Short mmCIF file of C-alpha atoms and ligand atoms in Angstrom, two decimals:
data_model
loop_
_atom_site.label_atom_id
_atom_site.label_comp_id
_atom_site.label_asym_id
_atom_site.label_seq_id
_atom_site.Cartn_x
_atom_site.Cartn_y
_atom_site.Cartn_z
CA MET A 156 75.18 98.18 104.46
CA LYS A 157 78.58 99.64 103.46
CA TYR A 158 79.71 96.36 101.83
CA LEU A 159 76.82 96.08 99.74
CA LEU A 160 77.47 99.47 98.53
CA MET A 161 80.93 98.65 97.58
CA LEU A 162 79.85 95.52 95.81
CA THR A 163 77.44 97.19 93.84
CA GLY A 164 79.93 99.86 92.77
CA LEU A 165 82.24 97.24 91.76
CA MET A 166 79.66 95.20 89.67
CA VAL A 167 78.53 98.15 87.58
CA MET A 168 81.94 98.82 86.01
CA PRO A 169 82.10 98.28 82.45
CA SER A 170 84.20 95.60 80.93
CA PHE A 171 86.96 97.58 79.40
CA ALA A 172 87.09 95.25 76.51
CA ALA A 173 85.63 95.78 72.90
CA GLY A 174 86.19 92.43 71.33
CA ASP A 175 84.95 88.95 72.54
CA LEU A 176 87.30 86.38 74.50
CA ALA A 177 88.02 83.55 72.11
CA ALA A 178 87.58 80.00 73.56
CA ASP A 179 91.29 79.02 72.59
CA ASP A 180 92.74 82.09 74.03
CA MET A 181 94.12 80.45 77.37
CA THR A 182 95.89 83.63 78.42
CA GLY A 183 92.67 85.57 77.89
CA VAL A 184 90.88 82.98 80.04
CA SER A 185 93.58 83.33 82.81
CA PHE A 186 92.99 87.14 82.80
CA TRP A 187 89.17 86.48 83.00
CA LEU A 188 89.44 84.03 85.93
CA VAL A 189 91.87 86.14 87.92
CA THR A 190 89.78 89.36 87.47
CA ALA A 191 86.68 87.47 88.90
CA ALA A 192 88.84 85.95 91.83
CA LEU A 193 90.29 89.21 92.60
CA LEU A 194 87.00 90.91 92.81
CA ALA A 195 85.67 87.92 95.05
CA ALA A 196 88.69 88.01 97.32
CA THR A 197 88.34 91.84 97.64
CA VAL A 198 84.91 91.48 98.91
CA PHE A 199 85.80 88.53 101.26
CA PHE A 200 88.57 90.17 102.90
CA PHE A 201 86.69 93.36 103.77
CA VAL A 202 83.66 91.53 105.21
CA GLU A 203 85.88 89.14 107.07
CA ARG A 204 87.43 91.81 109.06
CA ASP A 205 84.52 91.56 111.42
CA ASN A 206 85.50 87.81 112.11
CA VAL A 207 88.85 88.61 113.40
CA SER A 208 90.42 90.41 116.58
CA SER A 209 91.57 93.77 116.19
CA LYS A 210 95.36 93.05 115.90
CA TRP A 211 94.59 91.15 112.48
CA LYS A 212 92.25 93.75 111.02
CA THR A 213 94.92 95.78 109.43
CA SER A 214 96.30 92.89 107.73
CA LEU A 215 92.88 91.97 106.18
CA THR A 216 92.53 95.53 105.25
CA VAL A 217 95.82 95.45 103.46
CA SER A 218 94.88 92.16 101.66
CA GLY A 219 91.65 93.70 100.49
CA LEU A 220 93.32 96.82 99.16
CA VAL A 221 95.79 94.58 97.38
CA THR A 222 93.31 92.37 95.53
CA GLY A 223 91.06 95.49 95.07
CA ILE A 224 93.79 97.43 93.40
CA ALA A 225 94.73 94.43 91.17
CA PHE A 226 91.22 93.92 90.32
CA TRP A 227 90.89 97.41 89.01
CA HIS A 228 94.03 97.11 86.83
CA TYR A 229 92.81 93.52 85.53
CA MET A 230 89.81 95.16 84.19
CA TYR A 231 91.98 97.10 81.86
CA MET A 232 94.91 94.62 81.42
CA ARG A 233 92.13 92.03 80.35
CA GLY A 234 90.81 94.63 77.84
CA VAL A 235 94.22 95.21 76.24
CA TRP A 236 94.94 91.38 76.05
CA VAL A 237 91.60 90.63 74.55
CA ASP A 238 91.73 93.45 72.11
CA THR A 239 95.29 93.27 71.01
CA GLN A 240 97.03 90.23 72.09
CA THR A 241 100.02 92.17 73.41
CA SER A 242 101.19 92.60 77.01
CA PRO A 243 99.65 95.33 79.04
CA ILE A 244 102.91 96.44 80.42
CA VAL A 245 102.16 99.76 81.71
CA TYR A 246 99.02 98.62 83.59
CA ARG A 247 100.83 95.73 84.89
CA TYR A 248 103.63 97.65 86.30
CA ILE A 249 101.40 100.45 87.69
CA ASP A 250 99.55 97.74 89.50
CA TRP A 251 102.80 96.11 90.75
CA LEU A 252 104.06 99.57 91.93
CA LEU A 253 101.12 99.97 94.14
CA THR A 254 100.48 96.35 95.26
CA VAL A 255 104.14 95.25 95.90
CA PRO A 256 104.74 97.99 98.57
CA LEU A 257 101.38 97.06 100.19
CA LEU A 258 102.40 93.66 100.34
CA ILE A 259 105.57 94.66 101.99
CA VAL A 260 103.50 96.58 104.63
CA GLU A 261 101.79 93.13 105.20
CA PHE A 262 105.23 91.45 105.68
CA TYR A 263 106.04 94.18 108.10
CA LEU A 264 102.83 93.73 109.99
CA ILE A 265 103.59 90.02 110.24
CA LEU A 266 107.18 90.44 111.28
CA ARG A 267 106.27 92.95 113.78
CA ALA A 268 103.82 90.39 115.54
CA VAL A 269 106.78 88.03 115.53
CA THR A 270 109.68 90.01 116.70
CA ASN A 271 111.21 93.47 117.19
CA VAL A 272 111.78 94.84 113.92
CA ALA A 273 113.61 98.19 112.99
CA SER A 274 111.55 100.59 110.54
CA SER A 275 114.68 100.48 108.49
CA LEU A 276 113.69 96.94 107.41
CA PHE A 277 110.65 98.30 105.67
CA THR A 278 112.63 101.05 103.97
CA LYS A 279 115.26 98.29 102.68
CA LEU A 280 112.47 96.07 101.50
CA PHE A 281 110.71 99.11 99.88
CA VAL A 282 114.03 100.30 98.06
CA GLY A 283 114.81 96.87 96.85
CA SER A 284 111.36 96.36 95.31
CA LEU A 285 111.46 99.73 93.60
CA VAL A 286 114.82 98.72 91.78
CA MET A 287 113.31 95.53 90.95
CA LEU A 288 110.24 96.82 89.44
CA ILE A 289 111.90 99.80 87.68
CA PHE A 290 114.37 97.30 85.91
CA GLY A 291 111.63 94.91 85.24
CA TYR A 292 109.79 97.55 83.33
CA LEU A 293 112.61 98.92 81.58
CA GLY A 294 113.57 95.30 80.34
CA GLU A 295 109.94 94.63 79.41
CA ALA A 296 109.24 98.03 77.59
CA GLY A 297 112.38 97.48 75.41
CA ASN A 298 114.08 100.50 76.92
CA MET A 299 117.00 98.48 78.20
CA ASN A 300 118.60 95.05 77.24
CA ALA A 301 116.17 92.73 78.59
CA MET A 302 118.96 90.43 79.95
CA VAL A 303 120.90 93.21 81.80
CA ALA A 304 117.75 94.54 83.31
CA PHE A 305 116.76 90.99 84.43
CA VAL A 306 120.06 90.54 86.21
CA ILE A 307 119.71 93.77 88.06
CA ALA A 308 116.04 93.04 89.06
CA MET A 309 117.05 89.49 90.22
CA LEU A 310 119.76 91.00 92.31
CA ALA A 311 117.18 93.34 93.92
CA TRP A 312 114.92 90.62 94.74
CA LEU A 313 117.78 88.49 96.31
CA TYR A 314 118.74 91.46 98.25
CA MET A 315 115.12 91.61 99.68
CA ILE A 316 115.15 87.75 100.52
CA GLN A 317 118.69 88.52 102.24
CA VAL A 318 116.99 91.33 104.36
CA LEU A 319 114.19 89.14 105.43
CA TYR A 320 116.19 86.07 106.21
CA SER A 321 118.92 87.90 108.15
CA GLY A 322 118.00 89.35 111.52
CA GLU A 323 116.52 87.34 114.44
CA GLY A 324 113.17 86.86 112.97
CA ALA A 325 113.47 83.18 112.38
CA ALA A 326 114.52 82.47 116.14
CA ALA A 327 111.88 84.85 117.61
CA ALA A 328 109.15 83.18 115.60
CA LYS A 329 109.42 80.21 117.93
CA GLN A 330 107.95 82.07 120.84
CA ALA A 331 104.91 83.45 118.70
CA SER A 332 101.43 81.63 118.76
CA PRO A 333 100.87 78.70 116.38
CA ALA A 334 98.69 81.10 114.07
CA VAL A 335 101.36 83.83 113.81
CA GLN A 336 104.01 81.26 113.08
CA THR A 337 102.03 79.87 110.21
CA ALA A 338 101.64 83.46 109.12
CA TYR A 339 105.24 84.04 109.52
CA LYS A 340 106.39 80.89 107.54
CA THR A 341 103.97 81.59 104.73
CA MET A 342 105.43 85.03 104.22
CA MET A 343 108.96 83.64 104.14
CA LEU A 344 107.85 81.07 101.73
CA ILE A 345 105.87 83.51 99.48
CA ILE A 346 108.85 86.00 98.99
CA VAL A 347 110.98 83.17 97.73
CA VAL A 348 108.73 80.47 96.03
CA GLY A 349 105.63 82.72 95.30
CA TRP A 350 107.66 85.75 93.89
CA ALA A 351 109.95 83.27 91.91
CA VAL A 352 107.14 82.79 89.50
CA TYR A 353 107.49 86.22 88.30
CA PRO A 354 111.06 85.98 86.99
CA LEU A 355 109.93 82.68 85.52
CA GLY A 356 107.37 84.46 83.49
CA TYR A 357 110.01 87.00 82.37
CA VAL A 358 112.45 84.44 81.13
CA LEU A 359 109.59 82.57 79.23
CA GLY A 360 108.41 85.98 77.87
CA HIS A 361 111.53 87.63 76.95
CA LEU A 362 114.71 85.64 77.18
CA VAL A 363 114.07 82.33 75.46
CA GLY A 364 113.38 82.58 71.74
CA ASP A 365 111.04 85.22 70.38
CA THR A 366 109.02 87.62 72.70
CA ASN A 367 106.11 85.51 73.79
CA PRO A 368 103.44 87.56 75.47
CA ALA A 369 100.90 84.64 75.81
CA SER A 370 103.34 82.65 78.03
CA LEU A 371 104.46 85.73 79.84
CA ASN A 372 100.95 86.82 80.88
CA ILE A 373 99.52 83.47 81.85
CA VAL A 374 102.55 83.06 84.23
CA TYR A 375 102.14 86.54 85.49
CA ASN A 376 98.33 85.94 86.17
CA PHE A 377 98.91 82.78 87.94
CA ALA A 378 101.53 84.41 90.01
CA ASP A 379 99.14 87.28 90.83
CA PHE A 380 96.61 84.58 91.94
CA VAL A 381 99.18 82.86 94.30
CA ASN A 382 100.76 86.04 95.85
CA LYS A 383 97.75 88.25 96.01
CA ILE A 384 94.82 86.03 96.84
CA LEU A 385 96.28 82.60 98.13
CA PHE A 386 98.65 84.57 100.34
CA GLY A 387 95.84 86.73 101.56
CA LEU A 388 93.66 83.62 102.45
CA ILE A 389 96.53 82.08 104.31
CA ILE A 390 96.87 85.24 106.43
CA TRP A 391 93.10 85.25 106.84
CA HIS A 392 93.06 81.62 108.13
CA ALA A 393 95.78 82.39 110.54
CA ALA A 394 93.81 85.50 111.71
CA VAL A 395 90.54 83.56 112.11
CA THR A 396 92.14 80.61 113.79
CA GLU A 397 93.99 82.64 116.39
CA SER A 398 90.97 84.95 116.95
CA GLN A 399 88.69 82.03 117.84
CA GLY A 400 91.40 80.59 120.10
CA THR A 401 91.43 83.70 122.30
C1 LIG B 14 101.18 91.41 93.36
C2 LIG B 14 102.31 91.63 92.58
C3 LIG B 14 103.64 91.02 93.07
C4 LIG B 14 103.81 90.26 94.30
C5 LIG B 14 104.60 91.27 91.93
C6 LIG B 14 105.85 90.76 92.25
C7 LIG B 14 106.81 91.02 91.20
C8 LIG B 14 108.09 90.41 91.13
C9 LIG B 14 108.69 89.52 92.24
C10 LIG B 14 108.79 90.57 90.06
C11 LIG B 14 110.25 90.13 89.84
C12 LIG B 14 111.03 90.28 88.77
C13 LIG B 14 112.17 89.74 88.71
C14 LIG B 14 112.81 89.01 90.01
C15 LIG B 14 113.33 89.68 87.66
C16 LIG B 14 112.71 90.05 86.29
C17 LIG B 14 111.67 91.22 86.39
C18 LIG B 14 110.49 91.04 87.30
C19 LIG B 14 110.17 92.42 87.59
C20 LIG B 14 109.36 90.19 86.76
#
């Protein structure tokens, strides 16, 4: 069976960490937990494609790709953290550079199920996310003043929120099925509340007192759990509910 093959492939991968995880290293523990959860979520989303109607299958595929790509990067990030106790900035941002556009594809799929959306909306969100991530990286890597980079990245994020909330999406959502409405409401909450955890991590890590990689990474790891796994599960739940109802 194809899934079994995939699972085996994922499990034989090495751990990418030379040292051992210390019991009092809470940030390291959070890397470990999220890595395992991402693996489980990936297998789950791909297997569950069989349980939803065809219009939801792409959404589950995208969710599985997001958690799968993140799982792959967490293997390395976890290793960097355990071995050096420093932020795996490069792996983190390569991961986001791939998974954030995929989440925007997911947003787009949900919006399209609710209302007529112009493809320019996708472009706007995509460009906004690029600006947000590029300046986040420059600020974290020390290539730019951390505060200036933060303000520019925040503006890009607020721009994305504005793009999603303007438009007739909210009004049209009322005509959609309850399951689609749930998916839509979740998406609107995720980009505002779920994504807000990331700038919080940046503030704790870079803008108050000394640079604090332990706080930064534990908050980012938590945020990834919410925005990649939990978000995917809520979409999955809406998909299964609607698929069974029809
Ligand atoms: C799966 C990964 C996701 C959904 C990552 C999302 C990342 C953000 C929303 C990051 C936002 C940032 C700001 C709004 C300002 C400070 C810099 C960032 C990049 C942490």
